[in-house]
Amino acid sequence: QVQLVESGGGSVQAGGSLRLSCEASGYTPSRRCMTWFRQAPGKEREGVAAINTGGGSTYYADSVKGRFTISQDNAANTVYLQMNSLKPEDTAMYYCAAQLRSDCYSRSWFSGEWYNAWGQGTRVTVSS
């Protein structure tokens, strides 16, 4: 079993930056897919960015390309989401998810049902 703990959320003005962290503990295979999702009130959950911990390849939603960067520190079992040029529409609860038995794939990384572990979330609020 894996435990995922997110941190780094907060309130920021539009144009600002935040860095989210997701620390994994417990069963953490070296090759897994780690992904950030978000969900705003009244909206569907959205896959934001994913990373293959084995090879480092990444995937991004169109809405965050060029502004967000996902990265990892394998020694610390931590995945980061650097969020720059934040917009009010980025306001949401951000969740870390893990697929422990597979790499990320372009056809599935954005589907929440594909993951088998989730964190509790960290809130991001961007004011205009």
C-alpha positions as a printed NumPy array, in Angstrom:
array([[  0.   ,   0.   ,   0.   ],
       [  1.218,   3.473,  -0.805],
       [  0.46 ,   6.699,   0.991],
       [  0.497,   9.998,  -0.894],
       [  0.727,  13.311,   0.918],
       [  0.366,  16.593,  -0.942],
       [  1.594,  19.965,   0.257],
       [  2.355,  23.418,  -1.061],
       [ -1.09 ,  24.744,  -1.834],
       [ -2.155,  28.223,  -0.872],
       [ -3.502,  31.524,  -2.085],
       [ -1.736,  33.607,  -4.702],
       [ -2.545,  36.453,  -7.054],
       [ -2.878,  35.926, -10.777],
       [  0.529,  35.748, -12.409],
       [  2.108,  34.25 ,  -9.321],
       [  3.674,  30.852,  -8.729],
       [  3.294,  27.899,  -6.418],
       [  5.083,  24.577,  -6.123],
       [  3.122,  21.545,  -5.027],
       [  4.771,  18.453,  -3.583],
       [  3.545,  14.863,  -3.408],
       [  5.52 ,  12.564,  -1.141],
       [  4.98 ,   8.841,  -1.498],
       [  5.629,   6.312,   1.243],
       [  5.014,   2.633,   1.71 ],
       [  4.997,   0.48 ,  -1.43 ],
       [  6.648,   2.606,  -4.11 ],
       [  7.864,   0.687,  -7.134],
       [ 10.597,   2.471,  -9.035],
       [  8.532,   2.451, -12.216],
       [  5.117,   4.005, -11.744],
       [  2.97 ,   6.764, -13.124],
       [  2.513,   9.78 , -10.904],
       [ -0.069,  12.366, -11.851],
       [ -1.544,  15.603, -10.634],
       [ -5.289,  16.064, -10.992],
       [ -7.417,  19.016, -10.033],
       [-11.065,  19.606,  -9.378],
       [-12.741,  22.981,  -9.144],
       [-16.149,  23.408,  -7.508],
       [-18.89 ,  22.312,  -9.86 ],
       [-16.437,  20.993, -12.436],
       [-15.178,  17.583, -13.416],
       [-11.831,  16.289, -12.285],
       [ -9.065,  17.136, -14.747],
       [ -5.717,  15.504, -15.32 ],
       [ -3.092,  18.238, -15.159],
       [  0.319,  16.597, -15.559],
       [  1.882,  13.16 , -15.298],
       [  5.364,  11.724, -15.074],
       [  6.841,   8.265, -15.543],
       [  9.107,   7.804, -12.541],
       [ 11.153,   5.192, -14.373],
       [ 12.036,   7.161, -17.471],
       [ 11.006,  10.71 , -16.686],
       [  8.686,  11.238, -19.646],
       [  5.918,  13.722, -18.976],
       [  2.407,  14.554, -20.121],
       [  0.46 ,  17.782, -19.77 ],
       [ -3.057,  19.019, -20.246],
       [ -3.303,  21.662, -22.953],
       [ -4.622,  24.135, -20.391],
       [ -1.324,  24.141, -18.466],
       [  1.324,  23.54 , -21.14 ],
       [  4.067,  26.122, -20.944],
       [  3.042,  27.198, -17.446],
       [  3.256,  24.063, -15.291],
       [  6.171,  21.67 , -14.947],
       [  6.068,  18.25 , -13.319],
       [  9.301,  16.839, -11.936],
       [ 10.544,  14.225,  -9.504],
       [ 13.121,  13.528,  -6.847],
       [ 13.394,   9.765,  -6.816],
       [ 15.613,   9.712,  -3.745],
       [ 12.898,  11.546,  -1.812],
       [ 10.023,   9.659,  -3.464],
       [  8.531,  13.047,  -4.234],
       [  6.877,  14.488,  -7.295],
       [  6.54 ,  18.227,  -7.769],
       [  4.27 ,  20.487,  -9.757],
       [  5.759,  23.903, -10.416],
       [  2.94 ,  26.237, -11.371],
       [  3.836,  29.576, -12.949],
       [  1.738,  32.335, -14.482],
       [ -1.214,  31.18 , -12.45 ],
       [ -4.71 ,  32.183, -13.538],
       [ -7.957,  32.383, -11.58 ],
       [ -9.177,  29.365, -13.556],
       [ -6.375,  27.317, -11.978],
       [ -8.222,  27.572,  -8.667],
       [ -9.03 ,  24.041,  -7.537],
       [ -8.227,  21.241,  -5.156],
       [ -5.128,  19.514,  -6.476],
       [ -4.674,  15.794,  -5.955],
       [ -1.734,  13.493,  -6.438],
       [ -2.452,  10.036,  -7.862],
       [ -0.35 ,   6.962,  -8.51 ],
       [ -0.649,   4.019, -10.854],
       [  1.681,   1.521,  -9.223],
       [  1.613,  -1.211, -11.865],
       [  2.3  ,   0.705, -15.045],
       [  4.016,   3.571, -16.766],
       [  1.853,   6.485, -17.846],
       [  0.365,   6.184, -21.31 ],
       [ -0.839,   8.969, -23.555],
       [ -4.252,   7.325, -23.92 ],
       [ -4.912,   6.853, -20.204],
       [ -2.884,   9.149, -17.969],
       [ -5.678,  11.724, -17.707],
       [ -8.343,   9.211, -16.638],
       [ -8.814,   9.149, -12.873],
       [-10.284,   5.642, -12.949],
       [ -6.936,   4.27 , -14.076],
       [ -5.179,   5.108, -10.786],
       [ -4.979,   2.973,  -7.668],
       [ -3.792,   5.444,  -5.042],
       [ -4.78 ,   9.012,  -4.209],
       [ -3.723,  11.706,  -1.799],
       [ -6.024,  13.917,   0.245],
       [ -5.451,  17.01 ,  -1.851],
       [ -4.106,  20.523,  -1.388],
       [ -6.092,  23.647,  -2.202],
       [ -4.903,  26.284,  -4.656],
       [ -6.673,  29.625,  -4.876],
       [ -5.719,  32.213,  -7.483],
       [ -7.237,  35.661,  -7.166],
       [ -7.524,  38.201,  -9.955]])
